[in-house]
Short mmCIF file of N, CA and C in Angstrom, two decimals:
data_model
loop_
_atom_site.label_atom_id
_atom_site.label_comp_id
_atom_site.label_asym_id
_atom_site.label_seq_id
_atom_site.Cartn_x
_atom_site.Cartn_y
_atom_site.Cartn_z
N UNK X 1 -8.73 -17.36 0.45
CA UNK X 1 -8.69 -16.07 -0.21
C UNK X 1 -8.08 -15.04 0.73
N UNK X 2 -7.68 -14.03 0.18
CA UNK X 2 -6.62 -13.22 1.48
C UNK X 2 -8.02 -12.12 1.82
N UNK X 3 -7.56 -11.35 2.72
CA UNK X 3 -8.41 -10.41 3.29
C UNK X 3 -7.18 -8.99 2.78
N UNK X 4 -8.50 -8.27 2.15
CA UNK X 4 -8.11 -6.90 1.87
C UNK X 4 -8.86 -5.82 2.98
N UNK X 5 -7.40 -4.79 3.35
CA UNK X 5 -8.14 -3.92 4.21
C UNK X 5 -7.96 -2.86 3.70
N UNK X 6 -8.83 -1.94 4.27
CA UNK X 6 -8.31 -0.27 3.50
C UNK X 6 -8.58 0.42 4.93
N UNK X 7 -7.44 1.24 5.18
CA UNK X 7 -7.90 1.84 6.45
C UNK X 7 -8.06 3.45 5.58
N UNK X 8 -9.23 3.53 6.54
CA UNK X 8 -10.68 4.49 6.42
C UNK X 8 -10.55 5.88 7.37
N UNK X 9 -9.80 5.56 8.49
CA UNK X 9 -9.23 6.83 9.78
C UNK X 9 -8.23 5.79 10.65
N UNK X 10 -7.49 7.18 11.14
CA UNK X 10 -7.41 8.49 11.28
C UNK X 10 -7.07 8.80 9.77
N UNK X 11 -7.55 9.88 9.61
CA UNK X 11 -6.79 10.59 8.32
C UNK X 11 -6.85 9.88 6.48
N UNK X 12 -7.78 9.31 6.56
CA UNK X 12 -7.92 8.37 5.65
C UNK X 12 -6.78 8.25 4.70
N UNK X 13 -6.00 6.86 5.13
CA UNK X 13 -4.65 6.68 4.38
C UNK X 13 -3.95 7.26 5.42
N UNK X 14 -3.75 7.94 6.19
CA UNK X 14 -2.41 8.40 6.90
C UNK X 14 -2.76 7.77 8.46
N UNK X 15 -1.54 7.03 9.07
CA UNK X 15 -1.40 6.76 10.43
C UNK X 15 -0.01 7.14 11.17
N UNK X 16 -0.65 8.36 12.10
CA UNK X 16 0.32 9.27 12.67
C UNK X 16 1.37 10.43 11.56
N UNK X 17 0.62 10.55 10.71
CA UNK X 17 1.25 11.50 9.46
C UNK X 17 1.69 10.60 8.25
N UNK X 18 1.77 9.07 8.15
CA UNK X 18 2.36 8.52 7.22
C UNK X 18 1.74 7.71 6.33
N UNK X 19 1.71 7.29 5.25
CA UNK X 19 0.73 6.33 4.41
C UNK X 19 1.12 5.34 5.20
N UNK X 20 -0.32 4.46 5.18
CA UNK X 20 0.33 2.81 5.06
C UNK X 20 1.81 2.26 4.62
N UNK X 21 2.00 2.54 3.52
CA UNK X 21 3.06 2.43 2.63
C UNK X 21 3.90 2.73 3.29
N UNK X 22 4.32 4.30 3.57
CA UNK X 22 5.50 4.59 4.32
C UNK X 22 5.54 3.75 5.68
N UNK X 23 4.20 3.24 6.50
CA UNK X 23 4.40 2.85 7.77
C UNK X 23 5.25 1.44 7.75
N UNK X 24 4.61 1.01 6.25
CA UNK X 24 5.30 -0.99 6.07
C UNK X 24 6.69 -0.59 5.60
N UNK X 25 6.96 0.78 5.00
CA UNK X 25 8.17 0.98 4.49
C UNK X 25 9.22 0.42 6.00
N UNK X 26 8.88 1.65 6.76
CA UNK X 26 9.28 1.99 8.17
C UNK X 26 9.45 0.72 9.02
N UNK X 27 9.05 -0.35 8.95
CA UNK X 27 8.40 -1.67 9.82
C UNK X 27 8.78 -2.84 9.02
N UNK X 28 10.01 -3.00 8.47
CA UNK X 28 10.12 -4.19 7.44
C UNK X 28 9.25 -5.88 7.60
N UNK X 29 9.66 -5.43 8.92
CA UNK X 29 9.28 -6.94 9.60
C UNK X 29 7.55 -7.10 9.12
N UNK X 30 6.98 -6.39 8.93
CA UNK X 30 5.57 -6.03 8.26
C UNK X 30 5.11 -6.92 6.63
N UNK X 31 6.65 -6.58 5.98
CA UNK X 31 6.36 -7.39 4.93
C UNK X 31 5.77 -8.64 4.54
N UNK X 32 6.54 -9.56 6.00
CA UNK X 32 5.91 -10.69 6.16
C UNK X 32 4.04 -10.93 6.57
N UNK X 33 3.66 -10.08 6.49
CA UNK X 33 2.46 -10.14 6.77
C UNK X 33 1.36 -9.19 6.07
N UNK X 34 1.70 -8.51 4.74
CA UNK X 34 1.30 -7.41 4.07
C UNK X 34 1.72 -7.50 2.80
N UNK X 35 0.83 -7.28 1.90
CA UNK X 35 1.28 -6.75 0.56
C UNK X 35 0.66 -5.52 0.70
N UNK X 36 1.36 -5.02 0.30
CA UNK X 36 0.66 -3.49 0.12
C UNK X 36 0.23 -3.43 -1.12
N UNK X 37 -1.32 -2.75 -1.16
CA UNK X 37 -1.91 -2.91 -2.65
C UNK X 37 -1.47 -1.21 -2.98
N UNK X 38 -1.74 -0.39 -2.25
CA UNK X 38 -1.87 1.27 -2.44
C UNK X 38 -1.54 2.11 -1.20
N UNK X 39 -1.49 3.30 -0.81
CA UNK X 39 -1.14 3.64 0.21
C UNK X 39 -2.27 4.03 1.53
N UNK X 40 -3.37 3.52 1.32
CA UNK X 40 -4.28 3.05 2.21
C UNK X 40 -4.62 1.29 2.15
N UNK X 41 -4.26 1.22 1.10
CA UNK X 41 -5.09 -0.78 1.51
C UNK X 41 -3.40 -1.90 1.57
N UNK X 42 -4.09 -2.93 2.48
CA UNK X 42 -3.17 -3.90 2.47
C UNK X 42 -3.61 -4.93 2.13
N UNK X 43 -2.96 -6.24 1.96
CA UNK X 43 -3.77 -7.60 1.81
C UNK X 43 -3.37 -8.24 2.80
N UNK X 44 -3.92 -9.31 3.38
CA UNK X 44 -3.13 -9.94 4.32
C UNK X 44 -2.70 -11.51 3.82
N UNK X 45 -1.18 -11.21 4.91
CA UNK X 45 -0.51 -12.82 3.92
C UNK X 45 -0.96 -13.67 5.01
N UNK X 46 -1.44 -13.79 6.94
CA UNK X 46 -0.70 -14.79 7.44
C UNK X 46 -2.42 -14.80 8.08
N UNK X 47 -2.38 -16.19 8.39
CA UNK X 47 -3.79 -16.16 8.98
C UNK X 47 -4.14 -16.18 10.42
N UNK X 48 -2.80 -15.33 10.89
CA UNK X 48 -3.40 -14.81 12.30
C UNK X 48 -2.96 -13.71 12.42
N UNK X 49 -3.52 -12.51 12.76
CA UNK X 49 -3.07 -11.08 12.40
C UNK X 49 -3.56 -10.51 13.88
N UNK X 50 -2.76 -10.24 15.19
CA UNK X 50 -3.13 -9.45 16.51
C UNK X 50 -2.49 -8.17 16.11
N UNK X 51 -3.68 -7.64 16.73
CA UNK X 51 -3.35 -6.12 16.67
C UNK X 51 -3.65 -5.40 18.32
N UNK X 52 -2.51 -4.49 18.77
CA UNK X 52 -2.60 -3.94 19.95
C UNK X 52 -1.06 -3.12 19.97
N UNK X 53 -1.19 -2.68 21.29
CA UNK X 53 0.16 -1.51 21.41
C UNK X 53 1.18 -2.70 22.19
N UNK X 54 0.84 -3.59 22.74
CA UNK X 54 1.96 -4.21 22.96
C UNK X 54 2.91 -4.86 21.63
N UNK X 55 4.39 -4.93 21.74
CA UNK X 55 5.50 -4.92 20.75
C UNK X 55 5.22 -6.53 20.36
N UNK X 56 4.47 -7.35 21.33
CA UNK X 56 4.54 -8.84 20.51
C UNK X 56 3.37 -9.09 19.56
N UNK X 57 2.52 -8.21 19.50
CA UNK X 57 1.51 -8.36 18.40
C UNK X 57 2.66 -8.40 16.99
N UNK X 58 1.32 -8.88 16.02
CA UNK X 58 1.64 -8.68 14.48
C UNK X 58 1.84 -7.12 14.11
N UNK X 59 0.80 -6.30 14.22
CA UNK X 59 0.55 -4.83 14.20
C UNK X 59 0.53 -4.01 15.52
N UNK X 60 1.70 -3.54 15.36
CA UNK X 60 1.96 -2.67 16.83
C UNK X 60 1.49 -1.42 16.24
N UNK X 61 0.60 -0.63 17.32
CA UNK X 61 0.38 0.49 17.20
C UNK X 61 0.27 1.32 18.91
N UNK X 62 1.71 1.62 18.92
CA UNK X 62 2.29 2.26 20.03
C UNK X 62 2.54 3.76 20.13
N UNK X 63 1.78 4.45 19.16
CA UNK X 63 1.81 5.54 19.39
C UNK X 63 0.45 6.45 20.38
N UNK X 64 1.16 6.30 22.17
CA UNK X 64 -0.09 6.66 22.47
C UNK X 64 -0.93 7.81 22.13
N UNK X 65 -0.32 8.87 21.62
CA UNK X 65 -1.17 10.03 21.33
C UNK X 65 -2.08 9.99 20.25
N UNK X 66 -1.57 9.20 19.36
CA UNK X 66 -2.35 8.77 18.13
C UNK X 66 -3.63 7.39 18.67
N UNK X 67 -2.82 6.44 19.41
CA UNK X 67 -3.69 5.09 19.47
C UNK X 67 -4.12 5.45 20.69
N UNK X 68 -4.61 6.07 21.16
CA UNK X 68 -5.08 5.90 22.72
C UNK X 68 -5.99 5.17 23.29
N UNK X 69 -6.91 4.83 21.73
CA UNK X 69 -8.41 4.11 22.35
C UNK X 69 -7.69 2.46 22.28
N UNK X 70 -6.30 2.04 21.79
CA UNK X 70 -6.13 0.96 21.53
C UNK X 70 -5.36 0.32 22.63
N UNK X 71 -5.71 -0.82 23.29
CA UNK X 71 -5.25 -2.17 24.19
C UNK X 71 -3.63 -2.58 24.11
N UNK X 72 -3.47 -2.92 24.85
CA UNK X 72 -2.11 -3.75 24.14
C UNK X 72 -2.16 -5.23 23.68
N UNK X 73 -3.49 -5.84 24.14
CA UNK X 73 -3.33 -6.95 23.07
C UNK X 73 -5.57 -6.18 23.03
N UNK X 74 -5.53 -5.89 21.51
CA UNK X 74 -7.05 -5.68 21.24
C UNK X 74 -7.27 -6.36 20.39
N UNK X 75 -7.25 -6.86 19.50
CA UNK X 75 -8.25 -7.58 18.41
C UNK X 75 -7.39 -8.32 17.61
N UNK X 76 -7.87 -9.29 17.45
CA UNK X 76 -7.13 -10.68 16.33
C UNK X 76 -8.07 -11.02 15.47
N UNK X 77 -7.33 -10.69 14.39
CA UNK X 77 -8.42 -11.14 12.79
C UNK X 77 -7.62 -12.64 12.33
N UNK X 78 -8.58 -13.69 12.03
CA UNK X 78 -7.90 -15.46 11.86
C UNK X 78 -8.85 -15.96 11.07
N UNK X 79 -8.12 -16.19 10.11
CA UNK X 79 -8.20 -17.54 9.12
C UNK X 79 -8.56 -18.69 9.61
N UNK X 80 -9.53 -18.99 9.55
CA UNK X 80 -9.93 -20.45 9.93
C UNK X 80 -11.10 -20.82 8.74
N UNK X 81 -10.97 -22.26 8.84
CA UNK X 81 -11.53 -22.75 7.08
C UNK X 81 -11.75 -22.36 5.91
N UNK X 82 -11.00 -21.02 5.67
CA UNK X 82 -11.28 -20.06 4.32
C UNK X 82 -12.36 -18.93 4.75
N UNK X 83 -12.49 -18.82 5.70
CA UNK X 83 -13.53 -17.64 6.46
C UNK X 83 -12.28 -16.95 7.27
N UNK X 84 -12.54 -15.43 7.29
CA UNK X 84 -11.97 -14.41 8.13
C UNK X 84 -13.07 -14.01 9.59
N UNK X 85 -12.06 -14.16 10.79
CA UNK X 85 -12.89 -13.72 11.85
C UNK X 85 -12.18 -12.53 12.39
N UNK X 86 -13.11 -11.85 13.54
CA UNK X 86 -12.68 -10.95 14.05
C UNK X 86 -13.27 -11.34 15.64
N UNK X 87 -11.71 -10.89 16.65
CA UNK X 87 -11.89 -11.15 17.79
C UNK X 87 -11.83 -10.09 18.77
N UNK X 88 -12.35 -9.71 20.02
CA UNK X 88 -11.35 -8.84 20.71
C UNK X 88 -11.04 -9.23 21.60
N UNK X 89 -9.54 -8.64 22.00
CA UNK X 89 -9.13 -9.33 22.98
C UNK X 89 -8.88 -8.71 24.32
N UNK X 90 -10.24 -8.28 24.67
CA UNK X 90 -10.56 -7.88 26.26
C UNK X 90 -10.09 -6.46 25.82
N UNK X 91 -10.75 -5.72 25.25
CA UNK X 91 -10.07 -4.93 24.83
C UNK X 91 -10.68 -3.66 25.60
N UNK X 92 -9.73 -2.68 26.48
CA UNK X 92 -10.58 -1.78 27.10
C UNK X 92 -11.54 -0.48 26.46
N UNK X 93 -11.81 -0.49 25.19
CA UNK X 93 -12.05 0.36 24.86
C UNK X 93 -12.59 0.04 23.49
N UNK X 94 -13.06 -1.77 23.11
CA UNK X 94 -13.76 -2.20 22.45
C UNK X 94 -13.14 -2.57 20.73
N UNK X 95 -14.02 -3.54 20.40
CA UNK X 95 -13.90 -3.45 18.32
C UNK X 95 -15.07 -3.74 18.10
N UNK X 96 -15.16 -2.89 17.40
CA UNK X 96 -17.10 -2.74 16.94
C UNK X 96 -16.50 -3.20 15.01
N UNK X 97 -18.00 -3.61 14.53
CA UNK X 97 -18.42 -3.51 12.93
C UNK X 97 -19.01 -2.52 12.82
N UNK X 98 -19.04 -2.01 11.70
CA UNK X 98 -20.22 -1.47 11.10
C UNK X 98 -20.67 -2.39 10.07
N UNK X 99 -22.12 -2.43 10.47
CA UNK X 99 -22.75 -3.62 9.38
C UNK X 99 -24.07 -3.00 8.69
N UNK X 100 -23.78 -2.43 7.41
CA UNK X 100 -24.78 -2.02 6.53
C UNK X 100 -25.77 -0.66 7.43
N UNK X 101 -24.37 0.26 8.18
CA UNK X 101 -24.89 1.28 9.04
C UNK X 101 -25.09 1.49 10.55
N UNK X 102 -24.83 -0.10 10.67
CA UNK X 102 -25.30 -0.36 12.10
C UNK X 102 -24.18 -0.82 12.99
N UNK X 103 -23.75 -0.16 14.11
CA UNK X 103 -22.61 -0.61 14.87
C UNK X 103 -22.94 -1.92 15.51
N UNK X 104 -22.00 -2.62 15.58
CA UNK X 104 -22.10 -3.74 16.72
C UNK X 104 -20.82 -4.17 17.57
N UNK X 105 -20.79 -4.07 18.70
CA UNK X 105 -19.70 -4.07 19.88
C UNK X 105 -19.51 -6.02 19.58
N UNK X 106 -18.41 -6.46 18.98
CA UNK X 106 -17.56 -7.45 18.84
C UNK X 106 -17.90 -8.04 19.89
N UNK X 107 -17.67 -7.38 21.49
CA UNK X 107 -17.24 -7.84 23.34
C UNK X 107 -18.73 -8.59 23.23
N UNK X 108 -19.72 -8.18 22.89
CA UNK X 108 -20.98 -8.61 23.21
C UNK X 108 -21.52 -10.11 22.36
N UNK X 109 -20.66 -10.57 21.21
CA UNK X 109 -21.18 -11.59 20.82
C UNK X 109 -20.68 -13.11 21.06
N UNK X 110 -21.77 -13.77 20.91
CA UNK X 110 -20.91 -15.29 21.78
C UNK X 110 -20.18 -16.00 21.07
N UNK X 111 -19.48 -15.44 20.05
CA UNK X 111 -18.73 -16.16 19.13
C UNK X 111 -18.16 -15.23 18.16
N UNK X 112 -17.05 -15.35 17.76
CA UNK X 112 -16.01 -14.23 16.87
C UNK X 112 -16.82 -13.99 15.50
N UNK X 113 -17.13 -13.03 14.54
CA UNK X 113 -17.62 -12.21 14.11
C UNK X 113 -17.22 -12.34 12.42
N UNK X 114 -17.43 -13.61 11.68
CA UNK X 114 -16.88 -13.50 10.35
C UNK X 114 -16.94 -12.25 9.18
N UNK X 115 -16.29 -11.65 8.78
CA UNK X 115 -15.74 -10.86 8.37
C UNK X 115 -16.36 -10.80 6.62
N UNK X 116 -16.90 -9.84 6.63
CA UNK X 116 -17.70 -9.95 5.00
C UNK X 116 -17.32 -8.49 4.34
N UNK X 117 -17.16 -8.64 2.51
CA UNK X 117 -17.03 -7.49 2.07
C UNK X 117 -17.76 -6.28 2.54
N UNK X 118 -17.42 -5.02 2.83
CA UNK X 118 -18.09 -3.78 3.30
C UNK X 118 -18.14 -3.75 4.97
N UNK X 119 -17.67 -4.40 5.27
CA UNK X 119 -17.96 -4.55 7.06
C UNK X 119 -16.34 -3.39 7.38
N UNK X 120 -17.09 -2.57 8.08
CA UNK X 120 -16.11 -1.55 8.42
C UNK X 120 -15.62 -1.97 10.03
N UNK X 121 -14.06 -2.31 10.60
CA UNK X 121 -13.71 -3.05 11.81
C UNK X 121 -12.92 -1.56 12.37
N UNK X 122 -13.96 -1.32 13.48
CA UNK X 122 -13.44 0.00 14.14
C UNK X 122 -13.17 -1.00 15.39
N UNK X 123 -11.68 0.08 15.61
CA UNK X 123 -10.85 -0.06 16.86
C UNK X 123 -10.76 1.16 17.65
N UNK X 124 -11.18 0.83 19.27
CA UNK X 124 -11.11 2.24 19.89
C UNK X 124 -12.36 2.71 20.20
N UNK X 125 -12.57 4.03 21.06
CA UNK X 125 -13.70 4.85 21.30
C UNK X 125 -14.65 5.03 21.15
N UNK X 126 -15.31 4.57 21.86
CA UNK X 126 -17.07 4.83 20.91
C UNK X 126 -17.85 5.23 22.11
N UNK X 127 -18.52 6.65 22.08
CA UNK X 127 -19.36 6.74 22.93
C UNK X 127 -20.55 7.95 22.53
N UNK X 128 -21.57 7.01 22.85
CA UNK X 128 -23.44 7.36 22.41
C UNK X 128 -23.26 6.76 20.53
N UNK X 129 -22.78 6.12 20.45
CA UNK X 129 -22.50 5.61 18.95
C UNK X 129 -21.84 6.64 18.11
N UNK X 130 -21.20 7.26 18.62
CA UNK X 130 -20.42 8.32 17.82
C UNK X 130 -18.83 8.57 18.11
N UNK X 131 -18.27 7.86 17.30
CA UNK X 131 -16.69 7.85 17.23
C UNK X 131 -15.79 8.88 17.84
N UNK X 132 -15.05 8.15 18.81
CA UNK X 132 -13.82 9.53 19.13
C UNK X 132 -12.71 8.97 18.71
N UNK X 133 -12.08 9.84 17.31
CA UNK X 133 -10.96 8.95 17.22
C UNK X 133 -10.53 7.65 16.91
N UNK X 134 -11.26 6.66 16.25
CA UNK X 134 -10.91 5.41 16.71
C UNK X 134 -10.18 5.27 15.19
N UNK X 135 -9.62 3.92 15.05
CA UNK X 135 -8.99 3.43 13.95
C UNK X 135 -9.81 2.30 13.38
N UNK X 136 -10.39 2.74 12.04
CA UNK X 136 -11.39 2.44 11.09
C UNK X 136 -10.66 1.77 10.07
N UNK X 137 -10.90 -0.04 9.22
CA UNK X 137 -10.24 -0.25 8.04
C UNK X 137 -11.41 -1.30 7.86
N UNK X 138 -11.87 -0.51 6.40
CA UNK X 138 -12.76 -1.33 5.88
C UNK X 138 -12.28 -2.75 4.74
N UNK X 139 -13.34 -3.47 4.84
CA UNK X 139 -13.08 -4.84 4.81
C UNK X 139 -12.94 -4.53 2.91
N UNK X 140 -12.32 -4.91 1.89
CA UNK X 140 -12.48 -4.50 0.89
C UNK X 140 -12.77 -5.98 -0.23
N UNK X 141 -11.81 -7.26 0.22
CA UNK X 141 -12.27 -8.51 0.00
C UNK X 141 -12.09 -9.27 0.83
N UNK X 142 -12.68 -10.18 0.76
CA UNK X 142 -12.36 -11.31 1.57
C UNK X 142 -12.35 -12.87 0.48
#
């Protein structure tokens, strides 16, 4: 089943001033890995999806003023047996869930983090449990 995301912040729907939409517009090479449902949600086509500011990820997000809390290689979401996981990848500045209210730091568990409707996958900043900035996309199906 594909994984639907909806990103939730910065700006709900806008990253660095632009919809989703305009960003996959902007990023062709994106297509291969996105349907765009609306101009906040995507689906995903490929079942390994890295995300970080370095240019060899799937999802580059190199805008430091905008991404600052983000790694250059931070978090990989993977398809494995029809389940979606979430990984991070040493990421200096963390990928937390929110699970039914409750944060949980990704770095801390002994095994990657399967991915369920409503699970909100924040990237970036977190300090005393209260968000600076980070980049929020909630899980919408799986």
């Amino acid at each position: 089943m594909a994984l639907v995301l909806r990103l939730t912040s910065p700006s709900d729907s806008m990253w660095f001033g632009i919809s989703i939409k305009r960003w996959v517009e902007n990023h062709p090479e994106y297509n291969n890995y996105f349907d765009i449902i609306d101009s906040s949600t995507i689906s995903v086509k490929v079942d390994r999806l890295e995300i970080g500011r370095q240019k060899n990820n799937k999802v580059v997000l190199d805008n430091k003023l905008v991404f600052s809390g983000v790694s250059r290689k931070h978090a990989l979401i993977v398809r494995e047996g029809g389940k979606w996981f979430l990984v991070d990848q040493r990421s200096k500045y963390g990928t937390w869930v929110r699970i039914k209210g409750e944060i949980v730091d990704v770095r801390t568990l002994p095994e990657p983090i399967s991915l369920k409707q409503g699970y909100e996958i924040i990237l970036g900043k977190l300090q005393n449990k209260s968000l600076e900035k980070p980049i929020t996309l909630l899980v919408v199906a799986v």
